[in-house]
């Protein structure tokens, strides 16, 4: 949640070049420093999201990811490293981010998001970035984010394709409006290049930065669909489901 | 007339094509187009797109940049681009 973290002269020196962005400036930088963001999983996508949010100066990150680093993570999970294979992913990610920017508060949670921990995780943050490989985790985050009126950036990829949307509870379709059920054919392991997960991770991080700082146009209610095989980028308009089990009853002025 | 159909993610991978341009009748709706495509690609559509007669809830349909559904009565026109989008969750 918002705290009293104030910009220091060192913060201004580190972020000077992005503070030259006219509609961002010192006010935007201050908002980033005050913000707390949950990144669900710090794999191929979430690693890059977390890296970019720390680079931009977000004050506090909560990283949720269980398990230890495997060799097969190293084509895309940029916060991990060869020497740390076998160690906790989230602890290694925290160390890497703290080396990069010790000013950032990093909370490492060695668990994936689930129905038991989702409330405690989401209530601590201003915004959620969802990078989980399982629909069950995404649905749990969506339900909680909608319930607590927290914006949710949804990033996903498969093969050379990727998608991105922003959910503003009460205003836009939620994840359940789009996909009310888990695809029966989805598998946890999927084809992936690090450059694809990294691309959509950067775009997701930029979406989070704009939402926190309050500038630019976001993908609220729109779906960015990218195909890096053909280098095609399209933005599609999404519909709310008026009968959605998750979001149809919430207050439409919130969010 | 011809419309352009764009496939994404697992549907594209299963079909082995990214798009096609079927010839359809001038009174073609979303429902009739999807029925024709299911006839062309029975195995993939039965596995990924339809659950019996029902569109799988993990499939989104678009005409141009507008989301639509199987029951949309609006007639397609020459050159429309229809996207059959399959949900993904890779992280």
Short mmCIF file of C-alpha atoms in Angstrom, two decimals:
data_model
loop_
_atom_site.label_atom_id
_atom_site.label_comp_id
_atom_site.label_asym_id
_atom_site.label_seq_id
_atom_site.Cartn_x
_atom_site.Cartn_y
_atom_site.Cartn_z
CA UNK A 1 0.00 0.00 0.00
CA UNK A 2 1.06 3.62 -0.31
CA UNK A 3 3.67 4.54 2.25
CA UNK A 4 5.60 7.67 3.11
CA UNK A 5 8.62 6.75 0.99
CA UNK A 6 9.98 10.07 -0.27
CA UNK A 7 12.36 10.68 -3.17
CA UNK A 8 15.97 11.27 -2.16
CA UNK A 9 18.64 13.13 -4.13
CA UNK A 10 20.10 9.72 -5.01
CA UNK A 11 16.70 8.58 -6.38
CA UNK A 12 16.58 11.72 -8.52
CA UNK A 13 20.08 11.07 -9.82
CA UNK A 14 19.29 7.44 -10.66
CA UNK A 15 16.01 8.19 -12.41
CA UNK A 16 16.89 11.54 -13.93
CA UNK A 17 16.60 10.42 -17.56
CA UNK A 18 13.09 9.03 -17.18
CA UNK A 19 12.01 12.08 -15.17
CA UNK A 20 12.67 14.05 -18.36
CA UNK A 21 9.53 12.40 -19.79
CA UNK A 22 7.18 15.40 -19.77
CA UNK A 23 3.99 13.86 -18.46
CA UNK A 24 5.83 11.68 -15.92
CA UNK A 25 8.36 13.93 -14.17
CA UNK A 26 9.01 14.10 -10.42
CA UNK A 27 5.37 13.48 -9.59
CA UNK A 28 5.40 10.18 -11.50
CA UNK A 29 8.67 9.16 -9.89
CA UNK A 30 7.28 9.87 -6.44
CA UNK A 31 4.23 7.74 -7.20
CA UNK A 32 6.41 4.84 -8.28
CA UNK A 33 8.47 5.03 -5.12
CA UNK A 34 5.35 4.99 -2.96
CA UNK A 35 3.86 2.01 -4.78
CA UNK A 36 3.89 -1.66 -3.87
CA UNK A 37 3.43 -4.19 -6.68
CA UNK A 38 2.81 -7.94 -6.53
CA UNK A 39 4.44 -9.95 -9.33
CA UNK A 40 2.92 -13.41 -9.46
CA UNK A 41 5.79 -15.71 -10.49
CA UNK A 42 9.21 -14.45 -11.50
CA UNK A 43 9.86 -16.82 -14.40
CA UNK A 44 10.46 -15.79 -18.00
CA UNK A 45 7.83 -13.08 -17.91
CA UNK A 46 7.82 -12.09 -14.25
CA UNK A 47 11.63 -11.82 -14.07
CA UNK A 48 11.58 -9.11 -16.69
CA UNK A 49 8.56 -7.37 -15.20
CA UNK A 50 10.28 -7.27 -11.80
CA UNK A 51 13.58 -6.12 -13.32
CA UNK A 52 11.94 -3.24 -15.17
CA UNK A 53 9.81 -2.17 -12.21
CA UNK A 54 12.90 -2.04 -10.00
CA UNK A 55 14.78 -0.17 -12.74
CA UNK A 56 11.93 2.35 -12.94
CA UNK A 57 11.98 2.93 -9.18
CA UNK A 58 8.92 1.12 -7.79
CA UNK A 59 9.38 1.30 -4.02
CA UNK A 60 8.40 -2.21 -3.00
CA UNK A 61 7.89 -5.46 -4.85
CA UNK A 62 6.37 -8.68 -3.59
CA UNK A 63 7.54 -11.66 -5.64
CA UNK A 64 5.58 -14.90 -5.29
CA UNK A 65 7.05 -18.05 -6.79
CA UNK A 66 7.73 -21.47 -5.31
CA UNK A 67 10.39 -23.96 -6.29
CA UNK A 68 14.07 -24.05 -7.11
CA UNK A 69 15.98 -23.03 -10.23
CA UNK A 70 16.37 -25.71 -12.91
CA UNK A 71 18.62 -25.75 -15.98
CA UNK A 72 15.53 -25.45 -18.18
CA UNK A 73 14.74 -22.05 -16.59
CA UNK A 74 17.89 -20.46 -17.92
CA UNK A 75 16.75 -19.69 -21.47
CA UNK A 76 14.37 -17.02 -20.18
CA UNK A 77 14.37 -16.41 -16.41
CA UNK A 78 16.76 -13.47 -16.38
CA UNK A 79 16.90 -13.00 -12.62
CA UNK A 80 18.33 -16.52 -12.20
CA UNK A 81 21.87 -17.70 -12.93
CA UNK A 82 23.79 -20.87 -13.67
CA UNK A 83 25.58 -20.97 -10.33
CA UNK A 84 22.28 -20.86 -8.44
CA UNK A 85 20.67 -23.94 -10.02
CA UNK A 86 18.97 -25.84 -7.22
CA UNK A 87 18.43 -22.71 -5.09
CA UNK A 88 15.11 -20.99 -4.39
CA UNK A 89 14.01 -18.98 -7.43
CA UNK A 90 12.45 -16.21 -5.43
CA UNK A 91 15.44 -15.82 -3.10
CA UNK A 92 17.86 -15.66 -6.03
CA UNK A 93 15.59 -13.12 -7.75
CA UNK A 94 15.50 -11.02 -4.59
CA UNK A 95 19.32 -11.05 -4.32
CA UNK A 96 19.74 -10.05 -7.96
CA UNK A 97 17.27 -7.19 -7.65
CA UNK A 98 18.84 -5.96 -4.41
CA UNK A 99 22.27 -5.95 -6.06
CA UNK A 100 20.79 -3.91 -8.89
CA UNK A 101 18.92 -1.38 -6.73
CA UNK A 102 19.38 -1.76 -2.96
CA UNK A 103 16.90 1.09 -2.45
CA UNK A 104 14.01 -1.19 -3.45
CA UNK A 105 12.21 -3.24 -0.82
CA UNK A 106 11.85 -6.81 -2.13
CA UNK A 107 9.64 -9.30 -0.31
CA UNK A 108 10.26 -12.87 -1.48
CA UNK A 109 7.36 -15.25 -0.97
CA UNK A 110 8.38 -18.85 -1.79
CA UNK A 111 4.82 -19.83 -2.74
CA UNK A 112 2.72 -19.60 -5.84
CA UNK A 113 -0.53 -17.67 -5.55
CA UNK A 114 -3.34 -19.88 -4.33
CA UNK A 115 -6.72 -19.56 -2.62
CA UNK A 116 -5.07 -19.64 0.83
CA UNK A 117 -2.52 -16.83 0.37
CA UNK A 118 -4.13 -14.63 -2.28
CA UNK A 119 -5.96 -12.29 0.08
CA UNK A 120 -2.88 -11.59 2.19
CA UNK A 121 -0.79 -10.94 -0.91
CA UNK A 122 -3.20 -8.70 -2.76
CA UNK A 123 -4.22 -6.59 0.25
CA UNK A 124 -0.60 -5.40 0.65
CA UNK A 125 -0.26 -3.96 -2.84
CA UNK A 126 -1.47 -1.16 -5.10
CA UNK A 127 -1.28 -3.20 -8.30
CA UNK A 128 -0.83 -6.79 -9.41
CA UNK A 129 1.09 -8.08 -12.42
CA UNK A 130 0.05 -11.61 -13.28
CA UNK A 131 2.70 -13.76 -14.97
CA UNK A 132 1.60 -17.22 -13.80
CA UNK A 133 1.68 -20.23 -16.12
CA UNK A 134 -1.48 -21.80 -14.71
CA UNK A 135 -5.00 -20.55 -15.20
CA UNK A 136 -5.96 -21.58 -11.64
CA UNK A 137 -3.47 -19.04 -10.24
CA UNK A 138 -4.66 -16.36 -12.64
CA UNK A 139 -8.32 -16.94 -11.73
CA UNK A 140 -7.52 -16.73 -8.00
CA UNK A 141 -5.67 -13.44 -8.50
CA UNK A 142 -8.45 -12.04 -10.68
CA UNK A 143 -11.13 -12.85 -8.09
CA UNK A 144 -9.15 -11.20 -5.31
CA UNK A 145 -8.08 -8.18 -7.34
CA UNK A 146 -11.67 -7.53 -8.42
CA UNK A 147 -12.92 -7.97 -4.86
CA UNK A 148 -10.34 -5.47 -3.55
CA UNK A 149 -10.60 -3.09 -6.54
CA UNK A 150 -6.91 -3.48 -7.37
CA UNK A 151 -5.76 -3.04 -11.00
CA UNK A 152 -4.40 -6.18 -12.56
CA UNK A 153 -2.02 -6.39 -15.52
CA UNK A 154 -2.43 -9.72 -17.29
CA UNK A 155 0.59 -10.88 -19.30
CA UNK A 156 0.79 -14.23 -21.06
CA UNK A 157 2.67 -15.92 -23.87
CA UNK A 158 2.91 -19.13 -25.85
CA UNK A 159 5.46 -20.05 -28.51
CA UNK A 160 6.17 -16.75 -30.36
CA UNK A 161 2.82 -15.21 -29.42
CA UNK A 162 1.92 -13.04 -26.47
CA UNK A 163 -1.00 -11.10 -25.06
CA UNK A 164 -1.47 -8.26 -22.61
CA UNK A 165 -4.47 -6.55 -21.05
CA UNK A 166 -5.22 -4.40 -18.03
CA UNK A 167 -8.15 -5.10 -15.77
CA UNK A 168 -9.62 -2.20 -13.82
CA UNK A 169 -12.27 -3.68 -11.54
CA UNK A 170 -15.65 -2.08 -12.12
CA UNK A 171 -14.63 -0.54 -15.43
CA UNK A 172 -13.21 -3.19 -17.72
CA UNK A 173 -13.87 -6.86 -18.40
CA UNK A 174 -12.16 -9.06 -15.83
CA UNK A 175 -10.33 -12.27 -16.62
CA UNK A 176 -13.44 -14.30 -15.84
CA UNK A 177 -15.42 -12.26 -18.41
CA UNK A 178 -12.92 -13.42 -21.03
CA UNK A 179 -12.24 -16.99 -19.96
CA UNK A 180 -14.69 -18.37 -17.41
CA UNK A 181 -13.02 -21.74 -17.44
CA UNK A 182 -9.59 -23.33 -17.75
CA UNK A 183 -8.82 -24.52 -21.28
CA UNK A 184 -8.78 -28.31 -21.06
CA UNK A 185 -5.72 -28.52 -23.28
CA UNK A 186 -3.45 -26.05 -21.46
CA UNK A 187 -0.22 -27.54 -20.07
CA UNK A 188 2.17 -25.98 -17.54
CA UNK A 189 5.11 -26.56 -19.87
CA UNK A 190 4.93 -24.69 -23.16
CA UNK A 191 7.23 -23.60 -25.99
CA UNK A 192 9.02 -20.36 -25.14
CA UNK A 193 11.90 -18.16 -26.20
CA UNK A 194 13.24 -15.76 -23.58
CA UNK A 195 13.03 -12.93 -26.10
CA UNK A 196 9.26 -13.50 -26.36
CA UNK A 197 8.57 -13.63 -22.62
CA UNK A 198 10.97 -10.70 -22.23
CA UNK A 199 9.12 -8.64 -24.83
CA UNK A 200 5.76 -9.03 -23.18
CA UNK A 201 7.38 -8.61 -19.76
CA UNK A 202 8.70 -5.19 -20.78
CA UNK A 203 5.31 -4.21 -22.18
CA UNK A 204 3.59 -5.40 -18.99
CA UNK A 205 6.02 -3.44 -16.86
CA UNK A 206 5.36 -0.30 -18.90
CA UNK A 207 1.65 -0.83 -18.43
CA UNK A 208 2.16 -1.07 -14.65
CA UNK A 209 4.35 2.06 -14.62
CA UNK A 210 1.69 4.07 -16.48
CA UNK A 211 -1.08 2.83 -14.20
CA UNK A 212 0.85 3.74 -11.05
CA UNK A 213 2.16 7.07 -12.27
CA UNK A 214 -1.07 8.06 -14.03
CA UNK A 215 0.11 8.97 -17.50
CA UNK A 216 -0.28 7.72 -21.07
CA UNK A 217 -2.99 5.39 -22.34
CA UNK A 218 -3.28 1.88 -20.98
CA UNK A 219 -4.73 -1.35 -22.34
CA UNK A 220 -7.76 -1.10 -20.05
CA UNK A 221 -10.52 -3.08 -21.77
CA UNK A 222 -8.25 -3.85 -24.71
CA UNK A 223 -6.19 -6.90 -25.58
CA UNK A 224 -2.79 -6.46 -27.18
CA UNK A 225 -2.02 -9.52 -29.28
CA UNK A 226 1.54 -9.95 -30.52
CA UNK A 227 2.92 -12.50 -32.93
CA UNK A 228 6.70 -12.25 -33.00
CA UNK A 229 6.91 -14.84 -35.78
CA UNK A 230 5.32 -12.33 -38.17
CA UNK A 231 6.05 -9.21 -36.06
CA UNK A 232 2.33 -8.43 -35.98
CA UNK A 233 0.92 -6.32 -33.13
CA UNK A 234 -2.86 -5.81 -32.89
CA UNK A 235 -5.12 -4.20 -30.29
CA UNK A 236 -8.56 -5.77 -29.91
CA UNK A 237 -11.58 -4.38 -28.01
CA UNK A 238 -12.92 -6.60 -25.22
CA UNK A 239 -16.50 -6.96 -23.97
CA UNK A 240 -17.63 -7.24 -20.37
CA UNK A 241 -19.82 -10.18 -19.54
CA UNK A 242 -22.91 -8.64 -17.91
CA UNK A 243 -23.50 -11.94 -16.11
CA UNK A 244 -19.91 -12.46 -14.98
CA UNK A 245 -19.77 -14.40 -11.69
CA UNK A 246 -16.76 -12.36 -10.53
CA UNK A 247 -17.24 -8.73 -11.56
CA UNK A 248 -20.84 -8.09 -12.56
CA UNK A 249 -21.95 -7.16 -9.03
CA UNK A 250 -19.14 -4.81 -8.02
CA UNK A 251 -19.39 -1.07 -7.68
CA UNK A 252 -18.66 0.49 -11.07
CA UNK A 253 -17.16 3.73 -9.71
CA UNK A 254 -14.32 1.99 -7.91
CA UNK A 255 -10.95 1.14 -9.32
CA UNK B 1 -17.13 -13.51 -51.14
CA UNK B 2 -13.94 -14.06 -49.19
CA UNK B 3 -13.19 -13.37 -45.56
CA UNK B 4 -9.86 -13.74 -43.83
CA UNK B 5 -9.68 -16.03 -40.80
CA UNK B 6 -6.73 -15.61 -38.43
CA UNK B 7 -5.84 -18.39 -36.00
CA UNK B 8 -3.77 -17.90 -32.85
CA UNK B 9 -1.71 -19.90 -30.36
CA UNK B 10 -2.65 -23.55 -29.89
CA UNK B 11 -5.31 -23.54 -32.62
CA UNK B 12 -2.76 -22.15 -35.08
CA UNK B 13 -0.19 -24.71 -33.97
CA UNK B 14 -2.65 -27.59 -34.29
CA UNK B 15 -3.85 -26.49 -37.74
CA UNK B 16 -0.38 -25.67 -39.00
CA UNK B 17 -1.63 -22.46 -40.63
CA UNK B 18 -1.81 -18.89 -39.35
CA UNK B 19 -4.68 -17.80 -41.57
CA UNK B 20 -6.86 -18.73 -44.51
CA UNK B 21 -9.38 -17.03 -46.78
CA UNK B 22 -12.44 -19.22 -47.21
CA UNK B 23 -15.11 -18.42 -49.79
CA UNK B 24 -18.41 -17.85 -47.96
CA UNK B 25 -21.93 -16.87 -48.94
CA UNK B 26 -22.96 -13.21 -48.87
CA UNK B 27 -25.36 -13.85 -45.98
CA UNK B 28 -22.66 -15.53 -43.87
CA UNK B 29 -22.83 -14.90 -40.12
CA UNK B 30 -20.33 -15.81 -37.42
CA UNK B 31 -22.24 -19.00 -36.69
CA UNK B 32 -22.30 -20.15 -40.31
CA UNK B 33 -18.62 -19.31 -40.78
CA UNK B 34 -17.62 -21.29 -37.69
CA UNK B 35 -19.75 -24.21 -38.83
CA UNK B 36 -17.99 -24.19 -42.21
CA UNK B 37 -14.57 -24.00 -40.58
CA UNK B 38 -15.45 -26.90 -38.29
CA UNK B 39 -16.36 -28.93 -41.36
CA UNK B 40 -13.00 -28.05 -42.96
CA UNK B 41 -10.98 -28.85 -39.83
CA UNK B 42 -13.09 -31.35 -37.87
CA UNK B 43 -10.35 -32.80 -35.66
CA UNK B 44 -8.80 -29.51 -34.50
CA UNK B 45 -12.11 -27.74 -34.03
CA UNK B 46 -13.47 -30.67 -32.01
CA UNK B 47 -10.39 -30.64 -29.80
CA UNK B 48 -9.71 -26.91 -29.36
CA UNK B 49 -12.64 -24.77 -30.49
CA UNK B 50 -15.93 -26.53 -29.81
CA UNK B 51 -17.18 -28.63 -26.94
CA UNK B 52 -19.99 -30.39 -28.79
CA UNK B 53 -22.10 -27.60 -30.27
CA UNK B 54 -20.89 -25.06 -27.70
CA UNK B 55 -17.91 -22.74 -28.23
CA UNK B 56 -15.27 -23.52 -25.62
CA UNK B 57 -15.11 -20.77 -22.98
CA UNK B 58 -11.39 -20.37 -23.64
CA UNK B 59 -12.01 -19.23 -27.23
CA UNK B 60 -12.60 -15.57 -28.08
CA UNK B 61 -13.94 -14.41 -31.44
CA UNK B 62 -13.28 -11.06 -33.09
CA UNK B 63 -14.40 -9.40 -36.32
CA UNK B 64 -11.81 -6.78 -37.06
CA UNK B 65 -10.92 -5.39 -33.63
CA UNK B 66 -14.42 -5.96 -32.18
CA UNK B 67 -15.12 -8.90 -29.90
CA UNK B 68 -18.14 -10.90 -30.96
CA UNK B 69 -19.78 -14.21 -30.21
CA UNK B 70 -21.20 -17.19 -31.97
CA UNK B 71 -24.75 -15.81 -31.78
CA UNK B 72 -23.93 -12.47 -33.37
CA UNK B 73 -26.49 -12.06 -36.16
CA UNK B 74 -24.50 -9.37 -37.99
CA UNK B 75 -23.56 -10.54 -41.48
CA UNK B 76 -19.92 -10.69 -42.41
CA UNK B 77 -18.83 -8.66 -45.41
CA UNK B 78 -16.18 -9.14 -48.07
CA UNK B 79 -12.71 -8.68 -46.63
CA UNK B 80 -13.70 -9.00 -42.94
CA UNK B 81 -10.92 -10.34 -40.75
CA UNK B 82 -12.15 -12.88 -38.21
CA UNK B 83 -9.78 -13.85 -35.39
CA UNK B 84 -10.19 -17.10 -33.51
CA UNK B 85 -8.26 -16.48 -30.31
CA UNK B 86 -7.34 -19.28 -27.94
CA UNK B 87 -6.52 -18.39 -24.32
CA UNK B 88 -2.90 -18.78 -23.22
CA UNK B 89 -1.23 -18.57 -19.84
CA UNK B 90 2.50 -18.95 -20.43
CA UNK B 91 4.52 -16.98 -17.93
#
